[in-house]
PDB file of N, CA, C and O in Angstrom:
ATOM      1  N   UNK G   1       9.559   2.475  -4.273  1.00 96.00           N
ATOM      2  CA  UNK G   1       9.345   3.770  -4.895  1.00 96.00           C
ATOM      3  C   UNK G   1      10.376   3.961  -5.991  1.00 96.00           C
ATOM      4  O   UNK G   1      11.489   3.442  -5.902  1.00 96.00           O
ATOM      5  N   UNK G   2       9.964   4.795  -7.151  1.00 96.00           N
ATOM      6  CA  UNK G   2      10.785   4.989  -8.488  1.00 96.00           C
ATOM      7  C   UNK G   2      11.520   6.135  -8.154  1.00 96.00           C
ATOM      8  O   UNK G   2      11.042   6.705  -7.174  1.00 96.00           O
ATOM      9  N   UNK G   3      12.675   6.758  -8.700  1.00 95.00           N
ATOM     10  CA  UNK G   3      13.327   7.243  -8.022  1.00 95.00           C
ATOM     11  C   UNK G   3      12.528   8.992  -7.997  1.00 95.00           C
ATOM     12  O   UNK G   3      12.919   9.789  -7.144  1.00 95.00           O
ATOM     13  N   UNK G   4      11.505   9.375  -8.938  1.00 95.00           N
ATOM     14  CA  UNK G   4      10.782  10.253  -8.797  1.00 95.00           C
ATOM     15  C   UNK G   4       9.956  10.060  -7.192  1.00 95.00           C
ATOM     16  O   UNK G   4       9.401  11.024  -6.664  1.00 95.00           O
ATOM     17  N   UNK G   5       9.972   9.320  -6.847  1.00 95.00           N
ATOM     18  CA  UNK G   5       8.743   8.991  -5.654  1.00 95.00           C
ATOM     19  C   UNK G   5       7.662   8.458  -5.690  1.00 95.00           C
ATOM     20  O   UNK G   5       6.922   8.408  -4.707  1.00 95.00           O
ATOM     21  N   UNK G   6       7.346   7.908  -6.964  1.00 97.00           N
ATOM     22  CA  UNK G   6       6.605   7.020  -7.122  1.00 97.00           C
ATOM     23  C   UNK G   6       6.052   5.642  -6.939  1.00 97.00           C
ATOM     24  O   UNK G   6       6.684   4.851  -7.639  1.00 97.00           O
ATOM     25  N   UNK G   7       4.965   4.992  -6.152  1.00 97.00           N
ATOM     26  CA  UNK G   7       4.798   3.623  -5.928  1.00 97.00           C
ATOM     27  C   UNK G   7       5.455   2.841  -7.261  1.00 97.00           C
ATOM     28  O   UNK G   7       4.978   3.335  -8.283  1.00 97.00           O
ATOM     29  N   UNK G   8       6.342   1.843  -7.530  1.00 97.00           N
ATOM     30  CA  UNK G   8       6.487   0.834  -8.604  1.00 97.00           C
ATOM     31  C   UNK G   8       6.347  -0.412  -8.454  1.00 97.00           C
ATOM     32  O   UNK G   8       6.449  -1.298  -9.302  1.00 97.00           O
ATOM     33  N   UNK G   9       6.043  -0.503  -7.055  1.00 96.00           N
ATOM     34  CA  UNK G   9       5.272  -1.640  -6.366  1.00 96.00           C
ATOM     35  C   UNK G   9       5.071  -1.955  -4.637  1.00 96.00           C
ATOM     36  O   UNK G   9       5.300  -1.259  -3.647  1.00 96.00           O
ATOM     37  N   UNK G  10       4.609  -3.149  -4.789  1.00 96.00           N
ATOM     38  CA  UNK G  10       4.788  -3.671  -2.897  1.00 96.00           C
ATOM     39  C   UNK G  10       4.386  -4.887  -3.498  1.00 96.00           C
ATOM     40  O   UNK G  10       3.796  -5.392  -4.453  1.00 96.00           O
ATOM     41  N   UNK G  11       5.204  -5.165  -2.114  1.00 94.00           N
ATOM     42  CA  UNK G  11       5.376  -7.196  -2.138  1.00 94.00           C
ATOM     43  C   UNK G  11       5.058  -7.053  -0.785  1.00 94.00           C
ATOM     44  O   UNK G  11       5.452  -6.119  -0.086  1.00 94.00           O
ATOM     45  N   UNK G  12       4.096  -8.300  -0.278  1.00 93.00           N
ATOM     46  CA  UNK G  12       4.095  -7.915   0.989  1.00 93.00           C
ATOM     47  C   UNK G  12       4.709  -9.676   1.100  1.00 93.00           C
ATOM     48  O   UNK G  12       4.563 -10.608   0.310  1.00 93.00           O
ATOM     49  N   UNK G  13       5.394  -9.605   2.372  1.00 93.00           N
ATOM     50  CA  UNK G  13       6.392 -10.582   2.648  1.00 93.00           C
ATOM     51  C   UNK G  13       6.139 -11.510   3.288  1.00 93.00           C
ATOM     52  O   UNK G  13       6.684 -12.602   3.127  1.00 93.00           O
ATOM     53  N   UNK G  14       4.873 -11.157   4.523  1.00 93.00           N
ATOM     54  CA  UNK G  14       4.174 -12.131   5.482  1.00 93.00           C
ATOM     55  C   UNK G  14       3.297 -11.667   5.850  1.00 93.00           C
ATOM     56  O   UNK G  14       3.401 -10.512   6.261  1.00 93.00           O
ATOM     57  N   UNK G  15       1.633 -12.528   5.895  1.00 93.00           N
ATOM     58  CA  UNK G  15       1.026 -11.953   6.640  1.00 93.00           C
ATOM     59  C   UNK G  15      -0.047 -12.898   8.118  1.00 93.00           C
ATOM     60  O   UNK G  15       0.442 -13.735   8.877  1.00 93.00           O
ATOM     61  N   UNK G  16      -1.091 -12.559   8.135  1.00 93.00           N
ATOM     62  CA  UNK G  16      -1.619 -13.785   9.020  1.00 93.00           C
ATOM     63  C   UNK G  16      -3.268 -13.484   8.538  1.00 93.00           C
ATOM     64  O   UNK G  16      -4.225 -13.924   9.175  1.00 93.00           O
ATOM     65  N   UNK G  17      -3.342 -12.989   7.797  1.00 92.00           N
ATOM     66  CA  UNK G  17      -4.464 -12.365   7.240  1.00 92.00           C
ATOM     67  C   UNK G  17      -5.815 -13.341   6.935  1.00 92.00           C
ATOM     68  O   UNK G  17      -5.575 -14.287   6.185  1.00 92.00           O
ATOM     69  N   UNK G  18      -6.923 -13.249   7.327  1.00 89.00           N
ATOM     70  CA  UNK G  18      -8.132 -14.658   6.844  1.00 89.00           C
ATOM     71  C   UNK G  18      -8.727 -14.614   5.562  1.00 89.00           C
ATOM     72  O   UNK G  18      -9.410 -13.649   5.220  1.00 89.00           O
ATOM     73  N   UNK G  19      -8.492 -15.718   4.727  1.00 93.00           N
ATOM     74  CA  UNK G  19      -8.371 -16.156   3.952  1.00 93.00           C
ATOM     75  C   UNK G  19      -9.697 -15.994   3.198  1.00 93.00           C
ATOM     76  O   UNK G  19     -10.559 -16.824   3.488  1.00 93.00           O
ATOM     77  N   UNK G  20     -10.140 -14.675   1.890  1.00 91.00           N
ATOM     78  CA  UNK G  20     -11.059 -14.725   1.460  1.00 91.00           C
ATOM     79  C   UNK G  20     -11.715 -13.396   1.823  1.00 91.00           C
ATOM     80  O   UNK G  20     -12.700 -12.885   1.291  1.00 91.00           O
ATOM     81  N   UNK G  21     -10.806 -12.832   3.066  1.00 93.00           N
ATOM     82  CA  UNK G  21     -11.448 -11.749   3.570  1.00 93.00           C
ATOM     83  C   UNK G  21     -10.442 -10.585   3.614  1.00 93.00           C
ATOM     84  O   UNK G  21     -10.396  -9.654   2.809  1.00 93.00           O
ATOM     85  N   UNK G  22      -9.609 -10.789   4.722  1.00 94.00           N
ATOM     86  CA  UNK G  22      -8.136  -9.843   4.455  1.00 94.00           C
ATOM     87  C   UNK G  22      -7.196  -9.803   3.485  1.00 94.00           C
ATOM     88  O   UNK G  22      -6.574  -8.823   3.075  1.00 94.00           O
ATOM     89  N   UNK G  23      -7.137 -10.872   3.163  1.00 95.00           N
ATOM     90  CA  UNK G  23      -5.943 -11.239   1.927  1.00 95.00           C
ATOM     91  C   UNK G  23      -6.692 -10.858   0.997  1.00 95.00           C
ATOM     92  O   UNK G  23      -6.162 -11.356   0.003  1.00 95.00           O
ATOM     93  N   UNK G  24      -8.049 -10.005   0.488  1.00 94.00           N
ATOM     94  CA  UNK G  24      -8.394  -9.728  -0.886  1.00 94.00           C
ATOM     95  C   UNK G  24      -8.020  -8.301  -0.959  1.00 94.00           C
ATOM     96  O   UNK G  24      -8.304  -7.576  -1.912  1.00 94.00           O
ATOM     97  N   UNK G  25      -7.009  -7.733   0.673  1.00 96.00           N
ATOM     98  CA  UNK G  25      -6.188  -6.466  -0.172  1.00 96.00           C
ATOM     99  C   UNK G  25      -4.866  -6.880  -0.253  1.00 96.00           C
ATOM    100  O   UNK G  25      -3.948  -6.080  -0.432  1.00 96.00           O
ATOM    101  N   UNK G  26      -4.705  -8.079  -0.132  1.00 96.00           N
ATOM    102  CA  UNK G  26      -3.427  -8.237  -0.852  1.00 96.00           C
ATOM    103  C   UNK G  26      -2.885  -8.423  -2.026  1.00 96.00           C
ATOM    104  O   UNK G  26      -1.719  -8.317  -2.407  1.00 96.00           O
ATOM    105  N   UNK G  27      -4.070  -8.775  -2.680  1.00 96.00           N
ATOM    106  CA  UNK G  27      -3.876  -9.234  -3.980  1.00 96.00           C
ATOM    107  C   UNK G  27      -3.017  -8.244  -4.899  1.00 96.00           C
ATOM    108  O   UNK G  27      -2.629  -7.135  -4.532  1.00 96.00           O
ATOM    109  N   UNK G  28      -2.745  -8.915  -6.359  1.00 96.00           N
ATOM    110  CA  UNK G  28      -2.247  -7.798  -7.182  1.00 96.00           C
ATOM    111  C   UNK G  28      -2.812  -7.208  -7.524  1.00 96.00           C
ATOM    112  O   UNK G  28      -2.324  -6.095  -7.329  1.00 96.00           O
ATOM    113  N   UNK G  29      -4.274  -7.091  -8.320  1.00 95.00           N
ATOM    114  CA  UNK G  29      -5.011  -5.999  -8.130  1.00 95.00           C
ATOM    115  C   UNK G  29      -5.422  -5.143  -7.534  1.00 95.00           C
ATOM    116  O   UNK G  29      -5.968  -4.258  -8.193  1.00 95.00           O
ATOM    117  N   UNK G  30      -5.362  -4.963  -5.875  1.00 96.00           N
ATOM    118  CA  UNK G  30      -5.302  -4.704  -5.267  1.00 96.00           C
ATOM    119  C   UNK G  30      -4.368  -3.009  -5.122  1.00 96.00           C
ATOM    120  O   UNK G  30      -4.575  -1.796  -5.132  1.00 96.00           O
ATOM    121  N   UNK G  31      -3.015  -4.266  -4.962  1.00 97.00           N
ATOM    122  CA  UNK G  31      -1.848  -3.318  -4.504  1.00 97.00           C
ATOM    123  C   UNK G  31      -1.465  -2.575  -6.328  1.00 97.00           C
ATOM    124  O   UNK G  31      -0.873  -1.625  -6.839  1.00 97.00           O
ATOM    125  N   UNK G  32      -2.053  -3.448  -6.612  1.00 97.00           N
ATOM    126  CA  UNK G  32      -1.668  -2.116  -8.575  1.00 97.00           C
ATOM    127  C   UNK G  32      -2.332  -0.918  -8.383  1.00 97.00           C
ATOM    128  O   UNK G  32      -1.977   0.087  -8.998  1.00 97.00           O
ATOM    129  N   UNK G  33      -3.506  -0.903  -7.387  1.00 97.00           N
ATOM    130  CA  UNK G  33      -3.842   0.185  -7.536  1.00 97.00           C
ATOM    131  C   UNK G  33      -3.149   1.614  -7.243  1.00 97.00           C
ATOM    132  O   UNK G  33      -3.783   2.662  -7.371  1.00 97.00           O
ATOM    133  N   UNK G  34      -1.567   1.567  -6.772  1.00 98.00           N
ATOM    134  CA  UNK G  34      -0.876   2.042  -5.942  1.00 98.00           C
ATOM    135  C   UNK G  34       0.534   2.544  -6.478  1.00 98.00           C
ATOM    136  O   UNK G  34       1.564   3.111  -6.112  1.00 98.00           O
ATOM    137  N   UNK G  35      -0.411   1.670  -8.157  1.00 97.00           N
ATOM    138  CA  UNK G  35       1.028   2.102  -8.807  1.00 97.00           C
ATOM    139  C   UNK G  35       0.845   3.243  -9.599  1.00 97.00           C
ATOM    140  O   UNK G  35      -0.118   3.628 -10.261  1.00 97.00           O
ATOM    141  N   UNK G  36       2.312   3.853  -9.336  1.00 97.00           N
ATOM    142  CA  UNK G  36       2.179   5.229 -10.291  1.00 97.00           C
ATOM    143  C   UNK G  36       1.897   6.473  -9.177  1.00 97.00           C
ATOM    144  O   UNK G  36       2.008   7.643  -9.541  1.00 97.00           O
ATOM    145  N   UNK G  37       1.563   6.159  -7.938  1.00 97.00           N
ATOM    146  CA  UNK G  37       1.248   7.395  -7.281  1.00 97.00           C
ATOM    147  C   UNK G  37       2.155   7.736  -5.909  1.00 97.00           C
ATOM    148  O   UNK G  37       2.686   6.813  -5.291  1.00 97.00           O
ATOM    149  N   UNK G  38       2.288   9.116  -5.487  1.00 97.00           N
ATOM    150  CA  UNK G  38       3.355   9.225  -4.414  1.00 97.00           C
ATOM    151  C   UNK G  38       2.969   8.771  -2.979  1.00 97.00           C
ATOM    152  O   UNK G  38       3.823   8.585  -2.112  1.00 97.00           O
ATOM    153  N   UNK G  39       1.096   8.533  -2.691  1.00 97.00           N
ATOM    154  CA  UNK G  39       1.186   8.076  -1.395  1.00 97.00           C
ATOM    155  C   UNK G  39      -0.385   7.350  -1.738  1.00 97.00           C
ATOM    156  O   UNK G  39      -1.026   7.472  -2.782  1.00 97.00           O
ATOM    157  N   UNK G  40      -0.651   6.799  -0.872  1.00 97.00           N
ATOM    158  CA  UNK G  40      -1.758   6.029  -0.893  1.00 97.00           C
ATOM    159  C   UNK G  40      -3.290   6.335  -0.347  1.00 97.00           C
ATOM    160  O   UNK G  40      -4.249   5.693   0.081  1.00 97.00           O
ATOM    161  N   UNK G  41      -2.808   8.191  -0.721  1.00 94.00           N
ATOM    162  CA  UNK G  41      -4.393   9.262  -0.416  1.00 94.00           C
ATOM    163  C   UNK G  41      -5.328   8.870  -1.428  1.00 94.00           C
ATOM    164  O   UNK G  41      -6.517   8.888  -1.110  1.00 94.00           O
ATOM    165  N   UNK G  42      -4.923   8.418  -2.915  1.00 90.00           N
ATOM    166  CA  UNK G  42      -5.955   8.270  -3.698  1.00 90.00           C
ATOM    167  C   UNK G  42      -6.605   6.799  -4.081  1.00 90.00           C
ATOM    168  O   UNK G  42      -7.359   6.539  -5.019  1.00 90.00           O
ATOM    169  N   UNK G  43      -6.129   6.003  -3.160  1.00 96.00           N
ATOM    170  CA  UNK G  43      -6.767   4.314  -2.642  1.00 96.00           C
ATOM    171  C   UNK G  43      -7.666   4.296  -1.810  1.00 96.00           C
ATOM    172  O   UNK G  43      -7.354   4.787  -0.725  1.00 96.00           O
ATOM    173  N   UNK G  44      -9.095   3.752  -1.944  1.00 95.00           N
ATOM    174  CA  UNK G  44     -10.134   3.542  -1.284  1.00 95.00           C
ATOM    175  C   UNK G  44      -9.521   1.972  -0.635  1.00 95.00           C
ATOM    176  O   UNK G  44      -8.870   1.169  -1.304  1.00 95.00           O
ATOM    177  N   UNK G  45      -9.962   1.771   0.991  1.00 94.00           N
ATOM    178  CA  UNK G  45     -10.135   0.542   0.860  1.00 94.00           C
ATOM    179  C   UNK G  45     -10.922  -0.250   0.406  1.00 94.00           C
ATOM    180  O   UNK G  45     -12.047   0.058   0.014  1.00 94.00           O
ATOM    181  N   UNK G  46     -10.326  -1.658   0.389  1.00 93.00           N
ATOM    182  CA  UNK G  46     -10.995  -2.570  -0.114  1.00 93.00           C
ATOM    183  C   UNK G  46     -12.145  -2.991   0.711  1.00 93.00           C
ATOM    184  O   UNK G  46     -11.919  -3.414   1.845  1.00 93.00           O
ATOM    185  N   UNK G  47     -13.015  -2.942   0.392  1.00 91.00           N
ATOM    186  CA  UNK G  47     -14.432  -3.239   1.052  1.00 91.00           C
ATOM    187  C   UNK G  47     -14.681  -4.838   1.330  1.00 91.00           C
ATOM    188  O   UNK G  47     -14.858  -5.545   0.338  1.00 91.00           O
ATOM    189  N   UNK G  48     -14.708  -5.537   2.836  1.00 92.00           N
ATOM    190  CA  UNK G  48     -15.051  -6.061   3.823  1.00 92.00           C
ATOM    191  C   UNK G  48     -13.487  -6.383   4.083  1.00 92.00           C
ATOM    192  O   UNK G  48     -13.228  -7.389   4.743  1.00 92.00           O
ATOM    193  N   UNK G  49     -12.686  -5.771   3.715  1.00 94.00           N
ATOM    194  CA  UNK G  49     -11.108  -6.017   4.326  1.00 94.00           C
ATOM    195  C   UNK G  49     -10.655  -4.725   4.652  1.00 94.00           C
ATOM    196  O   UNK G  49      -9.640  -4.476   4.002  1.00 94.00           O
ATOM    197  N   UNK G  50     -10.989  -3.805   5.388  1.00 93.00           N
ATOM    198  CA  UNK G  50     -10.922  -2.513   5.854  1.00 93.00           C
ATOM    199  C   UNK G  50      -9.533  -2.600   6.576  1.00 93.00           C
ATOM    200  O   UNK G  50      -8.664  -1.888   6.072  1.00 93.00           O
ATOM    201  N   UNK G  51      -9.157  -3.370   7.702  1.00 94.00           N
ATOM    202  CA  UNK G  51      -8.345  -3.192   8.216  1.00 94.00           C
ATOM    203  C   UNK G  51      -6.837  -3.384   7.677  1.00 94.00           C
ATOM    204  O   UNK G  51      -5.821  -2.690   7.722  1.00 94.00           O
ATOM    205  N   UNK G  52      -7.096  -4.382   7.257  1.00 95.00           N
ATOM    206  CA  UNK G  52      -5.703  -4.890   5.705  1.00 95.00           C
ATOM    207  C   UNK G  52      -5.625  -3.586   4.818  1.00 95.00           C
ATOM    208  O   UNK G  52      -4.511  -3.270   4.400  1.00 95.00           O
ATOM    209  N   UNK G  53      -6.719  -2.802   4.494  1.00 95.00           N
ATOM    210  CA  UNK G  53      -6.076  -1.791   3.260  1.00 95.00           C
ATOM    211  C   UNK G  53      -6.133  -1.061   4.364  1.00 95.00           C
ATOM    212  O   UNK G  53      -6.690  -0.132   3.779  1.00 95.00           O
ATOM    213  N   UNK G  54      -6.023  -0.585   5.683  1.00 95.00           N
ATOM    214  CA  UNK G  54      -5.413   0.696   6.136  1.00 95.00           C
ATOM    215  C   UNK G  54      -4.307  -0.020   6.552  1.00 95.00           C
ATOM    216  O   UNK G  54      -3.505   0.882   6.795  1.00 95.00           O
ATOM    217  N   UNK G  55      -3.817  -0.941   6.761  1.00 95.00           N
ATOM    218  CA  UNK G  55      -1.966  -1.257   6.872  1.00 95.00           C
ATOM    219  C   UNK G  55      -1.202  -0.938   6.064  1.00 95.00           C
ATOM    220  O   UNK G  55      -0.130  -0.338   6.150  1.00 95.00           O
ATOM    221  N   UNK G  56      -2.103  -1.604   4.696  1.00 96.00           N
ATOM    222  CA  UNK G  56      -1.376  -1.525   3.156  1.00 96.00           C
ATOM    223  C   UNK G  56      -0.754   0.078   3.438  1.00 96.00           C
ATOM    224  O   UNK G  56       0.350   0.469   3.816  1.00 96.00           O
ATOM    225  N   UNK G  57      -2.407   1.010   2.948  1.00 97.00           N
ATOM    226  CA  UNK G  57      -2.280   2.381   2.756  1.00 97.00           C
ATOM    227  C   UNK G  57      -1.379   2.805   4.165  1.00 97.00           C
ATOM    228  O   UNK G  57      -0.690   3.824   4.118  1.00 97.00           O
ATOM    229  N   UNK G  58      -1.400   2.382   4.804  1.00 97.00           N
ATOM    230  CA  UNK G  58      -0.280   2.734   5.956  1.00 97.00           C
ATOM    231  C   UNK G  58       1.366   2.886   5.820  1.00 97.00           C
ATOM    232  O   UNK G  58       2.004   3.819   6.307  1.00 97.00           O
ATOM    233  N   UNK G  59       1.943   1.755   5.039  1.00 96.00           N
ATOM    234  CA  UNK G  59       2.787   1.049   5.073  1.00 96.00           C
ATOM    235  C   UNK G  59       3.182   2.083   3.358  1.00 96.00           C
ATOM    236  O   UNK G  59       4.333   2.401   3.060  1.00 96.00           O
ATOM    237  N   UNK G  60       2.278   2.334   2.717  1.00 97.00           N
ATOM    238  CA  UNK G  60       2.965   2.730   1.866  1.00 97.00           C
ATOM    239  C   UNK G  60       3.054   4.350   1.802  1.00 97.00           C
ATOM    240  O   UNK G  60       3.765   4.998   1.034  1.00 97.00           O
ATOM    241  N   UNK G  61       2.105   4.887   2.858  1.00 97.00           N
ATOM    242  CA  UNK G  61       2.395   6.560   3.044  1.00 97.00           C
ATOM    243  C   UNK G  61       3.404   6.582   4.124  1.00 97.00           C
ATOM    244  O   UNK G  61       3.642   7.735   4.484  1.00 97.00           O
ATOM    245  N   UNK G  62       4.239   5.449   4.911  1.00 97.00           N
ATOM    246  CA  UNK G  62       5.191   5.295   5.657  1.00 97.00           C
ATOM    247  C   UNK G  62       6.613   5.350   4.546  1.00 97.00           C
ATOM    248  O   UNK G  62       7.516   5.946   5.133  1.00 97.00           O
ATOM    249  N   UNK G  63       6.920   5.040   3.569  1.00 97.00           N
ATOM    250  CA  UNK G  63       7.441   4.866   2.438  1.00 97.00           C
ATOM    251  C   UNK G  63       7.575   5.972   1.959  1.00 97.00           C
ATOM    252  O   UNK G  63       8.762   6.283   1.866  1.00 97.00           O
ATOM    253  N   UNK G  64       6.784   6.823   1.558  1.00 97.00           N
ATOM    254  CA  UNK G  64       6.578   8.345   0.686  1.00 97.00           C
ATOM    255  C   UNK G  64       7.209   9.112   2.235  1.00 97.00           C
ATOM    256  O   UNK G  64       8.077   9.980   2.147  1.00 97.00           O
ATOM    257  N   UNK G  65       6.887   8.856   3.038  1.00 97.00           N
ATOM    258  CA  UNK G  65       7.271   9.652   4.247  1.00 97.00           C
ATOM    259  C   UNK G  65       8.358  10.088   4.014  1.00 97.00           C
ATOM    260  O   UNK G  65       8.656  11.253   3.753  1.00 97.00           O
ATOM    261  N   UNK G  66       9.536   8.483   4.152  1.00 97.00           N
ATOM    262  CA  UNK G  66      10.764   8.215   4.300  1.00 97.00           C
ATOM    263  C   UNK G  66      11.803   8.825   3.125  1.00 97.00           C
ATOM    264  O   UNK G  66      12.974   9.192   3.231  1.00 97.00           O
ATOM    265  N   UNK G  67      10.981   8.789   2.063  1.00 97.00           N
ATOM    266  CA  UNK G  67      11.323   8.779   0.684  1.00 97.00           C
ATOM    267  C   UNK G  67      11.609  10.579   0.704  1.00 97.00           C
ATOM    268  O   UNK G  67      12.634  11.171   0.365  1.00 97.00           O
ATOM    269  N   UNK G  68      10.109  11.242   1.308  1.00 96.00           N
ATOM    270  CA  UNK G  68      10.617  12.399   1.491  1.00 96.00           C
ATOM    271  C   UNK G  68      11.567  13.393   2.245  1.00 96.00           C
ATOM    272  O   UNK G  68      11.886  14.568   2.059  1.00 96.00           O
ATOM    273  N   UNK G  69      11.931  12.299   3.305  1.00 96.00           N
ATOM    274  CA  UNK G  69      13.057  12.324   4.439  1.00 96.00           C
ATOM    275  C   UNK G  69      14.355  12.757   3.790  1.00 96.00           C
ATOM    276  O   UNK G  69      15.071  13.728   4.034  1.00 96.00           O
ATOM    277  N   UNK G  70      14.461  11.879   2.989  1.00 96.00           N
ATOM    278  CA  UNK G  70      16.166  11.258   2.624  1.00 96.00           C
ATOM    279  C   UNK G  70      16.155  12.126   1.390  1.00 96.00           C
ATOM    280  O   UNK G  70      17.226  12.731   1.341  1.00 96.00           O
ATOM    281  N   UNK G  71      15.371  12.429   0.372  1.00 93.00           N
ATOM    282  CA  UNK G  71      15.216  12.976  -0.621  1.00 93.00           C
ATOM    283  C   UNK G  71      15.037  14.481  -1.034  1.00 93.00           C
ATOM    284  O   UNK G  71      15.435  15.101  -2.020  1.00 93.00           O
ATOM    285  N   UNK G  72      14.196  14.904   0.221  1.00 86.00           N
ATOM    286  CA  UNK G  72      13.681  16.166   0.503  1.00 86.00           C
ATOM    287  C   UNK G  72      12.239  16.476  -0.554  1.00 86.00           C
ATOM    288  O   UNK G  72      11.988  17.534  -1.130  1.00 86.00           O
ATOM    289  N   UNK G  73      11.703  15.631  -0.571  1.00 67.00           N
ATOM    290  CA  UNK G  73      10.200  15.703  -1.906  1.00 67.00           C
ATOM    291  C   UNK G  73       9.699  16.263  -0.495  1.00 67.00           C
ATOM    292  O   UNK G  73       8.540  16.654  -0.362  1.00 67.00           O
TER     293      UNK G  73
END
């Protein structure tokens, strides 16, 4: 997050995800979609990888959470 609270990215670090199916919300297109915004309400998942983009979108309204914790947003 930018120091406004903004997504400026995600790297995701490891996953176990099947190949062609889950990993097509990993991609960078994907996760760009994510940039520029404070939580990941305005990301549809990625369609036949449903469960991968609700981790993603999980993982990054876990982030805005935290962000608003420490920050007070």
């Amino acid at each position: 997050l930018d120091a406004s609270g903004n997504v400026s990215g995600i790297k995701v670090m490891e996953h176990s995800e099947t190949p062609g199916v889950g990993t097509n919300a990993l991609t960078d297109t994907y996760l760009g979609y994510f940039g520029g915004l404070p939580n990941a309400d305005g990301v549809d998942a990625y369609s036949g990888a449903s469960f991968t983009s609700k981790a993603v979108r999980s993982g990054v309204n876990a982030a805005a959470e935290q962000f608003a914790l420490v920050f007070g947003n």
